[in-house]
Amino acid sequence: MAAPETNSSRAFRTLELKPRHDELIKPVELIDIVGASSLTLVARRLYNTLIGHAFGKEMGIEGQEWTIPLKELRGSHKSNERIEDSILALMKTVVTVRLKDGRTRRVQLLGGNDMGDPDRPHGTLTYSFDKKLVPLLRESTVFGKLELSVMKAFSTKYALALYEAISRRVRLEHVFSEVFTLEAFRELLGVPEGKLSTYGNLNQYAIKPALLEINAMASFELRILPIKKGRKVVAVRVGWSLKDVDGLKAAFAEVKRPRVGRKDRIKNKVEKVVP
């Protein structure tokens, strides 16, 4: 994968930015990664919550720790069991990050942490980031702006992963599409090795459901076109465009609607994908 483009002609540090209400600014070093396919939707959401809680210049300080109430990580669940499972998964996940000079670096997504008594409803989590990851975050100049309410509304990890990947690309000047090899696109989506091995299965169970949710609720629209060599799909072209005012209003309204019945509401929308 090529080195990422900057979001502006002026190089500034990602950690210097101030997120707006309902916004998470996520450094590209935590988006364009290889090796996170085993993470569930719950673990990915929890990680984004930890990033949002820690976001700021302190993320660039080695050894820095943050403390967050467990209730902010628990969501609608009453127990801490899913929190523990997600934290362990994040600590065990070693990802590969592409450096600007072409080298690669392997880091853990989450460093050491202390968690309150898991049997108690209240408590806190004190956590840190891998010391090999911290310098990358400190020097980061590329990022994605993610809407918290939209991320919480997704029902599949494939929708969340694709949304994050395009959010960091959608505001690039004069860039409206990108071609991914099928292998690279599977990695981008977080498809586990050996799963959805044919393009037909990948399209049916990962791409189409992700497109439906993103096109219904995000501030941009996606189109995905398979590229064939002979009869075999070898790559995909992902195209994106920002929504107009009416499209933004419709997306905002859908995010605010109850999750129950959402699939039926949005399945009649145009799926911008070629089978």
PDB file of C-alpha atoms in Angstrom:
ATOM      1  CA  MET A   1       0.000   0.000   0.000  1.00  0.00           C
ATOM      2  CA  ALA A   2       1.342   3.409  -0.909  1.00  0.00           C
ATOM      3  CA  ALA A   3       2.231   5.966   1.740  1.00  0.00           C
ATOM      4  CA  PRO A   4      -0.899   7.921   2.763  1.00  0.00           C
ATOM      5  CA  GLU A   5      -1.640  11.365   1.421  1.00  0.00           C
ATOM      6  CA  THR A   6      -1.908  14.341   3.736  1.00  0.00           C
ATOM      7  CA  ASN A   7      -5.325  15.896   4.253  1.00  0.00           C
ATOM      8  CA  SER A   8      -4.027  19.365   3.518  1.00  0.00           C
ATOM      9  CA  SER A   9      -1.177  21.129   1.760  1.00  0.00           C
ATOM     10  CA  ARG A  10      -0.076  22.361   5.190  1.00  0.00           C
ATOM     11  CA  ALA A  11       1.387  19.590   7.313  1.00  0.00           C
ATOM     12  CA  PHE A  12      -0.023  19.785  10.818  1.00  0.00           C
ATOM     13  CA  ARG A  13      -0.190  17.267  13.612  1.00  0.00           C
ATOM     14  CA  THR A  14      -3.322  15.182  13.952  1.00  0.00           C
ATOM     15  CA  LEU A  15      -3.175  15.290  17.748  1.00  0.00           C
ATOM     16  CA  GLU A  16      -3.358  19.103  17.683  1.00  0.00           C
ATOM     17  CA  LEU A  17      -6.869  19.041  16.232  1.00  0.00           C
ATOM     18  CA  LYS A  18     -10.005  19.565  18.314  1.00  0.00           C
ATOM     19  CA  PRO A  19     -12.876  17.141  17.635  1.00  0.00           C
ATOM     20  CA  ARG A  20     -16.315  18.643  17.245  1.00  0.00           C
ATOM     21  CA  HIS A  21     -19.405  17.383  19.022  1.00  0.00           C
ATOM     22  CA  ASP A  22     -20.231  13.789  18.012  1.00  0.00           C
ATOM     23  CA  GLU A  23     -16.868  13.448  16.257  1.00  0.00           C
ATOM     24  CA  LEU A  24     -13.852  11.185  16.627  1.00  0.00           C
ATOM     25  CA  ILE A  25     -10.595  12.152  14.944  1.00  0.00           C
ATOM     26  CA  LYS A  26      -8.692   8.940  14.285  1.00  0.00           C
ATOM     27  CA  PRO A  27      -5.055   8.989  13.114  1.00  0.00           C
ATOM     28  CA  VAL A  28      -4.512   7.095   9.866  1.00  0.00           C
ATOM     29  CA  GLU A  29      -1.920   4.990  11.684  1.00  0.00           C
ATOM     30  CA  LEU A  30      -4.876   3.381  13.478  1.00  0.00           C
ATOM     31  CA  ILE A  31      -6.973   3.018  10.306  1.00  0.00           C
ATOM     32  CA  ASP A  32      -4.646   1.763   7.563  1.00  0.00           C
ATOM     33  CA  ILE A  33      -3.417  -1.285   9.445  1.00  0.00           C
ATOM     34  CA  VAL A  34      -2.896  -4.943   8.620  1.00  0.00           C
ATOM     35  CA  GLY A  35      -3.651  -7.706  11.104  1.00  0.00           C
ATOM     36  CA  ALA A  36      -6.869  -6.635  12.838  1.00  0.00           C
ATOM     37  CA  SER A  37      -9.228  -9.029  11.046  1.00  0.00           C
ATOM     38  CA  SER A  38      -9.970 -11.022  14.206  1.00  0.00           C
ATOM     39  CA  LEU A  39     -11.448  -8.034  16.051  1.00  0.00           C
ATOM     40  CA  THR A  40     -15.209  -8.054  16.530  1.00  0.00           C
ATOM     41  CA  LEU A  41     -17.536  -5.094  16.093  1.00  0.00           C
ATOM     42  CA  VAL A  42     -17.718  -4.765  19.895  1.00  0.00           C
ATOM     43  CA  ALA A  43     -13.913  -4.658  20.227  1.00  0.00           C
ATOM     44  CA  ARG A  44     -13.591  -2.099  17.427  1.00  0.00           C
ATOM     45  CA  ARG A  45     -16.194   0.149  19.026  1.00  0.00           C
ATOM     46  CA  LEU A  46     -14.508  -0.116  22.411  1.00  0.00           C
ATOM     47  CA  TYR A  47     -11.132   0.765  20.881  1.00  0.00           C
ATOM     48  CA  ASN A  48     -12.604   3.857  19.245  1.00  0.00           C
ATOM     49  CA  THR A  49     -14.024   4.895  22.616  1.00  0.00           C
ATOM     50  CA  LEU A  50     -10.568   4.547  24.176  1.00  0.00           C
ATOM     51  CA  ILE A  51      -9.019   6.593  21.357  1.00  0.00           C
ATOM     52  CA  GLY A  52     -11.644   9.308  21.701  1.00  0.00           C
ATOM     53  CA  HIS A  53     -11.182   9.484  25.471  1.00  0.00           C
ATOM     54  CA  ALA A  54      -7.399   9.775  25.143  1.00  0.00           C
ATOM     55  CA  PHE A  55      -7.268  12.002  22.060  1.00  0.00           C
ATOM     56  CA  GLY A  56      -4.981  15.007  22.319  1.00  0.00           C
ATOM     57  CA  LYS A  57      -1.288  15.833  22.516  1.00  0.00           C
ATOM     58  CA  GLU A  58      -0.887  13.462  25.472  1.00  0.00           C
ATOM     59  CA  MET A  59      -1.298  10.522  23.069  1.00  0.00           C
ATOM     60  CA  GLY A  60       2.161  11.403  21.794  1.00  0.00           C
ATOM     61  CA  ILE A  61       3.792  10.986  25.212  1.00  0.00           C
ATOM     62  CA  GLU A  62       5.340   7.592  25.909  1.00  0.00           C
ATOM     63  CA  GLY A  63       4.102   6.020  29.137  1.00  0.00           C
ATOM     64  CA  GLN A  64       1.019   8.243  29.362  1.00  0.00           C
ATOM     65  CA  GLU A  65      -2.026   6.605  30.947  1.00  0.00           C
ATOM     66  CA  TRP A  66      -5.729   7.428  30.893  1.00  0.00           C
ATOM     67  CA  THR A  67      -8.573   6.378  33.165  1.00  0.00           C
ATOM     68  CA  ILE A  68     -12.115   5.886  31.908  1.00  0.00           C
ATOM     69  CA  PRO A  69     -15.264   4.722  33.753  1.00  0.00           C
ATOM     70  CA  LEU A  70     -16.288   1.206  32.755  1.00  0.00           C
ATOM     71  CA  LYS A  71     -19.859   2.385  32.222  1.00  0.00           C
ATOM     72  CA  GLU A  72     -18.632   4.367  29.192  1.00  0.00           C
ATOM     73  CA  LEU A  73     -17.333   1.134  27.666  1.00  0.00           C
ATOM     74  CA  ARG A  74     -20.221  -1.109  28.655  1.00  0.00           C
ATOM     75  CA  GLY A  75     -22.832   0.297  26.303  1.00  0.00           C
ATOM     76  CA  SER A  76     -26.241  -1.290  26.792  1.00  0.00           C
ATOM     77  CA  HIS A  77     -24.805  -4.340  28.566  1.00  0.00           C
ATOM     78  CA  LYS A  78     -24.926  -4.547  32.355  1.00  0.00           C
ATOM     79  CA  SER A  79     -21.882  -6.771  32.938  1.00  0.00           C
ATOM     80  CA  ASN A  80     -18.191  -6.154  32.244  1.00  0.00           C
ATOM     81  CA  GLU A  81     -17.590  -9.517  30.580  1.00  0.00           C
ATOM     82  CA  ARG A  82     -17.619  -8.148  27.034  1.00  0.00           C
ATOM     83  CA  ILE A  83     -15.279  -5.347  28.083  1.00  0.00           C
ATOM     84  CA  GLU A  84     -12.747  -7.870  29.375  1.00  0.00           C
ATOM     85  CA  ASP A  85     -12.992  -9.966  26.210  1.00  0.00           C
ATOM     86  CA  SER A  86     -12.492  -6.910  23.994  1.00  0.00           C
ATOM     87  CA  ILE A  87      -9.540  -5.596  26.009  1.00  0.00           C
ATOM     88  CA  LEU A  88      -7.793  -8.961  25.820  1.00  0.00           C
ATOM     89  CA  ALA A  89      -8.448  -9.129  22.077  1.00  0.00           C
ATOM     90  CA  LEU A  90      -6.976  -5.648  21.567  1.00  0.00           C
ATOM     91  CA  MET A  91      -3.896  -6.524  23.614  1.00  0.00           C
ATOM     92  CA  LYS A  92      -3.360  -9.732  21.631  1.00  0.00           C
ATOM     93  CA  THR A  93      -3.811  -8.031  18.264  1.00  0.00           C
ATOM     94  CA  VAL A  94      -0.487  -7.142  16.672  1.00  0.00           C
ATOM     95  CA  VAL A  95      -0.913  -5.024  13.557  1.00  0.00           C
ATOM     96  CA  THR A  96       1.483  -3.898  10.854  1.00  0.00           C
ATOM     97  CA  VAL A  97       1.685  -0.168  10.136  1.00  0.00           C
ATOM     98  CA  ARG A  98       3.289   1.230   6.991  1.00  0.00           C
ATOM     99  CA  LEU A  99       5.772   4.006   7.801  1.00  0.00           C
ATOM    100  CA  LYS A 100       6.269   7.057   5.593  1.00  0.00           C
ATOM    101  CA  ASP A 101       9.692   5.843   4.443  1.00  0.00           C
ATOM    102  CA  GLY A 102       8.267   2.510   3.300  1.00  0.00           C
ATOM    103  CA  ARG A 103       9.328   0.476   6.324  1.00  0.00           C
ATOM    104  CA  THR A 104       6.794  -1.433   8.387  1.00  0.00           C
ATOM    105  CA  ARG A 105       6.343  -1.561  12.142  1.00  0.00           C
ATOM    106  CA  ARG A 106       4.472  -4.130  14.213  1.00  0.00           C
ATOM    107  CA  VAL A 107       2.653  -2.841  17.286  1.00  0.00           C
ATOM    108  CA  GLN A 108       0.016  -3.924  19.773  1.00  0.00           C
ATOM    109  CA  LEU A 109      -3.200  -1.947  19.526  1.00  0.00           C
ATOM    110  CA  LEU A 110      -3.457  -1.626  23.306  1.00  0.00           C
ATOM    111  CA  GLY A 111      -0.754  -1.520  25.949  1.00  0.00           C
ATOM    112  CA  GLY A 112      -0.825  -2.482  29.608  1.00  0.00           C
ATOM    113  CA  ASN A 113      -3.914  -1.652  31.631  1.00  0.00           C
ATOM    114  CA  ASP A 114      -5.567  -2.023  35.023  1.00  0.00           C
ATOM    115  CA  MET A 115      -9.250  -2.834  35.345  1.00  0.00           C
ATOM    116  CA  GLY A 116     -11.433  -2.543  38.414  1.00  0.00           C
ATOM    117  CA  ASP A 117     -13.161  -5.569  39.916  1.00  0.00           C
ATOM    118  CA  PRO A 118     -15.032  -7.097  36.931  1.00  0.00           C
ATOM    119  CA  ASP A 119     -17.781  -8.354  39.251  1.00  0.00           C
ATOM    120  CA  ARG A 120     -18.696  -4.834  40.352  1.00  0.00           C
ATOM    121  CA  PRO A 121     -21.002  -2.655  38.236  1.00  0.00           C
ATOM    122  CA  HIS A 122     -18.871   0.431  38.821  1.00  0.00           C
ATOM    123  CA  GLY A 123     -15.177   0.889  38.330  1.00  0.00           C
ATOM    124  CA  THR A 124     -12.581   2.222  35.931  1.00  0.00           C
ATOM    125  CA  LEU A 125     -10.087   1.111  33.319  1.00  0.00           C
ATOM    126  CA  THR A 126      -6.612   2.646  33.314  1.00  0.00           C
ATOM    127  CA  TYR A 127      -4.886   2.034  29.992  1.00  0.00           C
ATOM    128  CA  SER A 128      -1.969   2.981  27.768  1.00  0.00           C
ATOM    129  CA  PHE A 129      -0.797   2.528  24.191  1.00  0.00           C
ATOM    130  CA  ASP A 130       2.140   0.484  22.900  1.00  0.00           C
ATOM    131  CA  LYS A 131       5.388   2.475  23.199  1.00  0.00           C
ATOM    132  CA  LYS A 132       6.209   1.661  19.551  1.00  0.00           C
ATOM    133  CA  LEU A 133       2.857   3.125  18.487  1.00  0.00           C
ATOM    134  CA  VAL A 134       3.177   6.404  20.411  1.00  0.00           C
ATOM    135  CA  PRO A 135       5.820   8.029  18.120  1.00  0.00           C
ATOM    136  CA  LEU A 136       3.654   7.278  15.086  1.00  0.00           C
ATOM    137  CA  LEU A 137       0.684   8.997  16.696  1.00  0.00           C
ATOM    138  CA  ARG A 138       2.839  11.957  17.741  1.00  0.00           C
ATOM    139  CA  GLU A 139       4.022  12.549  14.155  1.00  0.00           C
ATOM    140  CA  SER A 140       0.694  11.756  12.474  1.00  0.00           C
ATOM    141  CA  THR A 141      -0.572  14.287   9.921  1.00  0.00           C
ATOM    142  CA  VAL A 142      -3.297  12.194   8.252  1.00  0.00           C
ATOM    143  CA  PHE A 143      -6.606  11.287   9.853  1.00  0.00           C
ATOM    144  CA  GLY A 144     -10.231  10.367   9.418  1.00  0.00           C
ATOM    145  CA  LYS A 145     -13.121  12.333  10.897  1.00  0.00           C
ATOM    146  CA  LEU A 146     -15.707   9.859  12.152  1.00  0.00           C
ATOM    147  CA  GLU A 147     -19.216  10.556  13.411  1.00  0.00           C
ATOM    148  CA  LEU A 148     -19.769   8.799  16.727  1.00  0.00           C
ATOM    149  CA  SER A 149     -23.512   8.352  16.246  1.00  0.00           C
ATOM    150  CA  VAL A 150     -22.986   6.805  12.808  1.00  0.00           C
ATOM    151  CA  MET A 151     -20.358   4.371  14.085  1.00  0.00           C
ATOM    152  CA  LYS A 152     -22.649   3.273  16.910  1.00  0.00           C
ATOM    153  CA  ALA A 153     -25.452   2.625  14.419  1.00  0.00           C
ATOM    154  CA  PHE A 154     -23.560   0.086  12.299  1.00  0.00           C
ATOM    155  CA  SER A 155     -24.506  -3.550  12.803  1.00  0.00           C
ATOM    156  CA  THR A 156     -21.460  -5.179  11.158  1.00  0.00           C
ATOM    157  CA  LYS A 157     -17.733  -4.750  11.617  1.00  0.00           C
ATOM    158  CA  TYR A 158     -17.366  -4.605   7.834  1.00  0.00           C
ATOM    159  CA  ALA A 159     -19.474  -1.438   7.677  1.00  0.00           C
ATOM    160  CA  LEU A 160     -17.427   0.168  10.449  1.00  0.00           C
ATOM    161  CA  ALA A 161     -14.081  -0.763   8.870  1.00  0.00           C
ATOM    162  CA  LEU A 162     -15.098   0.485   5.418  1.00  0.00           C
ATOM    163  CA  TYR A 163     -16.569   3.677   6.886  1.00  0.00           C
ATOM    164  CA  GLU A 164     -13.310   4.433   8.702  1.00  0.00           C
ATOM    165  CA  ALA A 165     -11.177   3.738   5.626  1.00  0.00           C
ATOM    166  CA  ILE A 166     -13.197   6.047   3.373  1.00  0.00           C
ATOM    167  CA  SER A 167     -13.601   8.760   6.020  1.00  0.00           C
ATOM    168  CA  ARG A 168      -9.860   9.325   5.867  1.00  0.00           C
ATOM    169  CA  ARG A 169      -9.996   9.554   2.028  1.00  0.00           C
ATOM    170  CA  VAL A 170     -13.245  11.360   1.268  1.00  0.00           C
ATOM    171  CA  ARG A 171     -11.895  14.889   1.802  1.00  0.00           C
ATOM    172  CA  LEU A 172      -8.747  14.453  -0.266  1.00  0.00           C
ATOM    173  CA  GLU A 173      -8.579  16.976  -3.102  1.00  0.00           C
ATOM    174  CA  HIS A 174      -9.128  15.640  -6.627  1.00  0.00           C
ATOM    175  CA  VAL A 175      -9.292  12.028  -5.425  1.00  0.00           C
ATOM    176  CA  PHE A 176     -12.661  10.311  -5.809  1.00  0.00           C
ATOM    177  CA  SER A 177     -11.809   6.628  -6.059  1.00  0.00           C
ATOM    178  CA  GLU A 178      -9.144   4.057  -5.316  1.00  0.00           C
ATOM    179  CA  VAL A 179      -8.379   0.586  -6.633  1.00  0.00           C
ATOM    180  CA  PHE A 180      -7.675  -2.211  -4.159  1.00  0.00           C
ATOM    181  CA  THR A 181      -6.537  -5.707  -4.931  1.00  0.00           C
ATOM    182  CA  LEU A 182      -9.050  -8.202  -3.635  1.00  0.00           C
ATOM    183  CA  GLU A 183      -6.577  -9.310  -0.972  1.00  0.00           C
ATOM    184  CA  ALA A 184      -6.015  -5.725   0.197  1.00  0.00           C
ATOM    185  CA  PHE A 185      -9.756  -5.021   0.247  1.00  0.00           C
ATOM    186  CA  ARG A 186     -10.443  -8.115   2.333  1.00  0.00           C
ATOM    187  CA  GLU A 187      -7.806  -6.891   4.795  1.00  0.00           C
ATOM    188  CA  LEU A 188      -9.350  -3.409   4.815  1.00  0.00           C
ATOM    189  CA  LEU A 189     -12.749  -4.889   5.681  1.00  0.00           C
ATOM    190  CA  GLY A 190     -11.265  -7.134   8.357  1.00  0.00           C
ATOM    191  CA  VAL A 191     -12.348 -10.435   6.811  1.00  0.00           C
ATOM    192  CA  PRO A 192     -10.773 -13.321   8.773  1.00  0.00           C
ATOM    193  CA  GLU A 193      -8.404 -15.559   6.847  1.00  0.00           C
ATOM    194  CA  GLY A 194     -10.233 -18.410   5.139  1.00  0.00           C
ATOM    195  CA  LYS A 195     -13.650 -16.733   5.396  1.00  0.00           C
ATOM    196  CA  LEU A 196     -15.734 -15.455   2.455  1.00  0.00           C
ATOM    197  CA  SER A 197     -13.090 -16.778   0.081  1.00  0.00           C
ATOM    198  CA  THR A 198     -15.035 -16.198  -3.161  1.00  0.00           C
ATOM    199  CA  TYR A 199     -15.988 -12.750  -4.426  1.00  0.00           C
ATOM    200  CA  GLY A 200     -19.630 -13.828  -4.542  1.00  0.00           C
ATOM    201  CA  ASN A 201     -19.651 -14.600  -0.817  1.00  0.00           C
ATOM    202  CA  LEU A 202     -17.600 -11.508  -0.002  1.00  0.00           C
ATOM    203  CA  ASN A 203     -20.034  -9.359  -1.953  1.00  0.00           C
ATOM    204  CA  GLN A 204     -23.149 -10.920  -0.432  1.00  0.00           C
ATOM    205  CA  TYR A 205     -22.118 -11.115   3.209  1.00  0.00           C
ATOM    206  CA  ALA A 206     -19.664  -8.228   3.637  1.00  0.00           C
ATOM    207  CA  ILE A 207     -19.737  -5.654   0.833  1.00  0.00           C
ATOM    208  CA  LYS A 208     -23.476  -5.305   0.212  1.00  0.00           C
ATOM    209  CA  PRO A 209     -24.516  -5.095   3.900  1.00  0.00           C
ATOM    210  CA  ALA A 210     -21.749  -2.553   4.541  1.00  0.00           C
ATOM    211  CA  LEU A 211     -22.757  -0.421   1.560  1.00  0.00           C
ATOM    212  CA  LEU A 212     -26.406  -0.420   2.591  1.00  0.00           C
ATOM    213  CA  GLU A 213     -25.639   0.926   6.055  1.00  0.00           C
ATOM    214  CA  ILE A 214     -22.968   3.407   4.977  1.00  0.00           C
ATOM    215  CA  ASN A 215     -25.018   4.849   2.118  1.00  0.00           C
ATOM    216  CA  ALA A 216     -28.031   5.171   4.413  1.00  0.00           C
ATOM    217  CA  MET A 217     -26.313   6.865   7.364  1.00  0.00           C
ATOM    218  CA  ALA A 218     -22.917   8.359   6.463  1.00  0.00           C
ATOM    219  CA  SER A 219     -22.219  11.836   5.089  1.00  0.00           C
ATOM    220  CA  PHE A 220     -20.913  10.299   1.860  1.00  0.00           C
ATOM    221  CA  GLU A 221     -21.975   7.643  -0.631  1.00  0.00           C
ATOM    222  CA  LEU A 222     -19.949   4.706  -1.893  1.00  0.00           C
ATOM    223  CA  ARG A 223     -19.860   2.703  -5.102  1.00  0.00           C
ATOM    224  CA  ILE A 224     -17.885  -0.500  -5.516  1.00  0.00           C
ATOM    225  CA  LEU A 225     -17.045  -1.931  -8.918  1.00  0.00           C
ATOM    226  CA  PRO A 226     -15.357  -5.330  -9.296  1.00  0.00           C
ATOM    227  CA  ILE A 227     -12.418  -5.514 -11.696  1.00  0.00           C
ATOM    228  CA  LYS A 228     -11.977  -8.791 -13.527  1.00  0.00           C
ATOM    229  CA  LYS A 229      -9.077 -10.561 -15.160  1.00  0.00           C
ATOM    230  CA  GLY A 230     -10.761 -12.993 -17.455  1.00  0.00           C
ATOM    231  CA  ARG A 231     -13.715 -14.325 -15.464  1.00  0.00           C
ATOM    232  CA  LYS A 232     -12.092 -13.844 -12.064  1.00  0.00           C
ATOM    233  CA  VAL A 233     -12.505 -10.765  -9.865  1.00  0.00           C
ATOM    234  CA  VAL A 234      -8.995  -9.636  -8.910  1.00  0.00           C
ATOM    235  CA  ALA A 235      -9.622  -6.121  -7.576  1.00  0.00           C
ATOM    236  CA  VAL A 236     -12.298  -3.551  -6.771  1.00  0.00           C
ATOM    237  CA  ARG A 237     -12.606   0.140  -7.473  1.00  0.00           C
ATOM    238  CA  VAL A 238     -14.140   2.049  -4.570  1.00  0.00           C
ATOM    239  CA  GLY A 239     -15.627   5.421  -5.468  1.00  0.00           C
ATOM    240  CA  TRP A 240     -17.019   8.031  -3.103  1.00  0.00           C
ATOM    241  CA  SER A 241     -18.829  11.365  -3.128  1.00  0.00           C
ATOM    242  CA  LEU A 242     -20.136  13.717  -0.456  1.00  0.00           C
ATOM    243  CA  LYS A 243     -23.905  13.898  -0.059  1.00  0.00           C
ATOM    244  CA  ASP A 244     -25.917  17.005  -0.844  1.00  0.00           C
ATOM    245  CA  VAL A 245     -28.090  18.758   1.742  1.00  0.00           C
ATOM    246  CA  ASP A 246     -31.080  16.475   1.182  1.00  0.00           C
ATOM    247  CA  GLY A 247     -28.857  13.415   1.429  1.00  0.00           C
ATOM    248  CA  LEU A 248     -27.353  14.644   4.689  1.00  0.00           C
ATOM    249  CA  LYS A 249     -30.803  15.284   6.153  1.00  0.00           C
ATOM    250  CA  ALA A 250     -31.952  11.783   5.205  1.00  0.00           C
ATOM    251  CA  ALA A 251     -28.818  10.222   6.717  1.00  0.00           C
ATOM    252  CA  PHE A 252     -29.204  12.197   9.944  1.00  0.00           C
ATOM    253  CA  ALA A 253     -32.851  11.151  10.201  1.00  0.00           C
ATOM    254  CA  GLU A 254     -32.006   7.464   9.734  1.00  0.00           C
ATOM    255  CA  VAL A 255     -29.312   7.552  12.416  1.00  0.00           C
ATOM    256  CA  LYS A 256     -31.864   8.978  14.852  1.00  0.00           C
ATOM    257  CA  ARG A 257     -34.470   6.320  14.081  1.00  0.00           C
ATOM    258  CA  PRO A 258     -34.706   3.118  16.174  1.00  0.00           C
ATOM    259  CA  ARG A 259     -32.317   0.349  15.187  1.00  0.00           C
ATOM    260  CA  VAL A 260     -35.226  -2.095  15.102  1.00  0.00           C
ATOM    261  CA  GLY A 261     -36.542  -2.250  11.549  1.00  0.00           C
ATOM    262  CA  ARG A 262     -33.561  -0.420  10.025  1.00  0.00           C
ATOM    263  CA  LYS A 263     -32.603  -3.250   7.697  1.00  0.00           C
ATOM    264  CA  ASP A 264     -36.081  -3.292   6.175  1.00  0.00           C
ATOM    265  CA  ARG A 265     -36.132   0.510   5.864  1.00  0.00           C
ATOM    266  CA  ILE A 266     -32.876   0.780   3.966  1.00  0.00           C
ATOM    267  CA  LYS A 267     -32.827  -2.406   1.896  1.00  0.00           C
ATOM    268  CA  ASN A 268     -34.899  -0.754  -0.831  1.00  0.00           C
ATOM    269  CA  LYS A 269     -32.296   1.949  -1.356  1.00  0.00           C
ATOM    270  CA  VAL A 270     -30.144   1.670  -4.450  1.00  0.00           C
ATOM    271  CA  GLU A 271     -27.137  -0.573  -3.818  1.00  0.00           C
ATOM    272  CA  LYS A 272     -24.272   1.052  -5.642  1.00  0.00           C
ATOM    273  CA  VAL A 273     -22.417  -2.134  -6.360  1.00  0.00           C
ATOM    274  CA  VAL A 274     -22.192  -4.243  -9.483  1.00  0.00           C
ATOM    275  CA  PRO A 275     -22.881  -7.937  -8.688  1.00  0.00           C
TER     276      PRO A 275
END
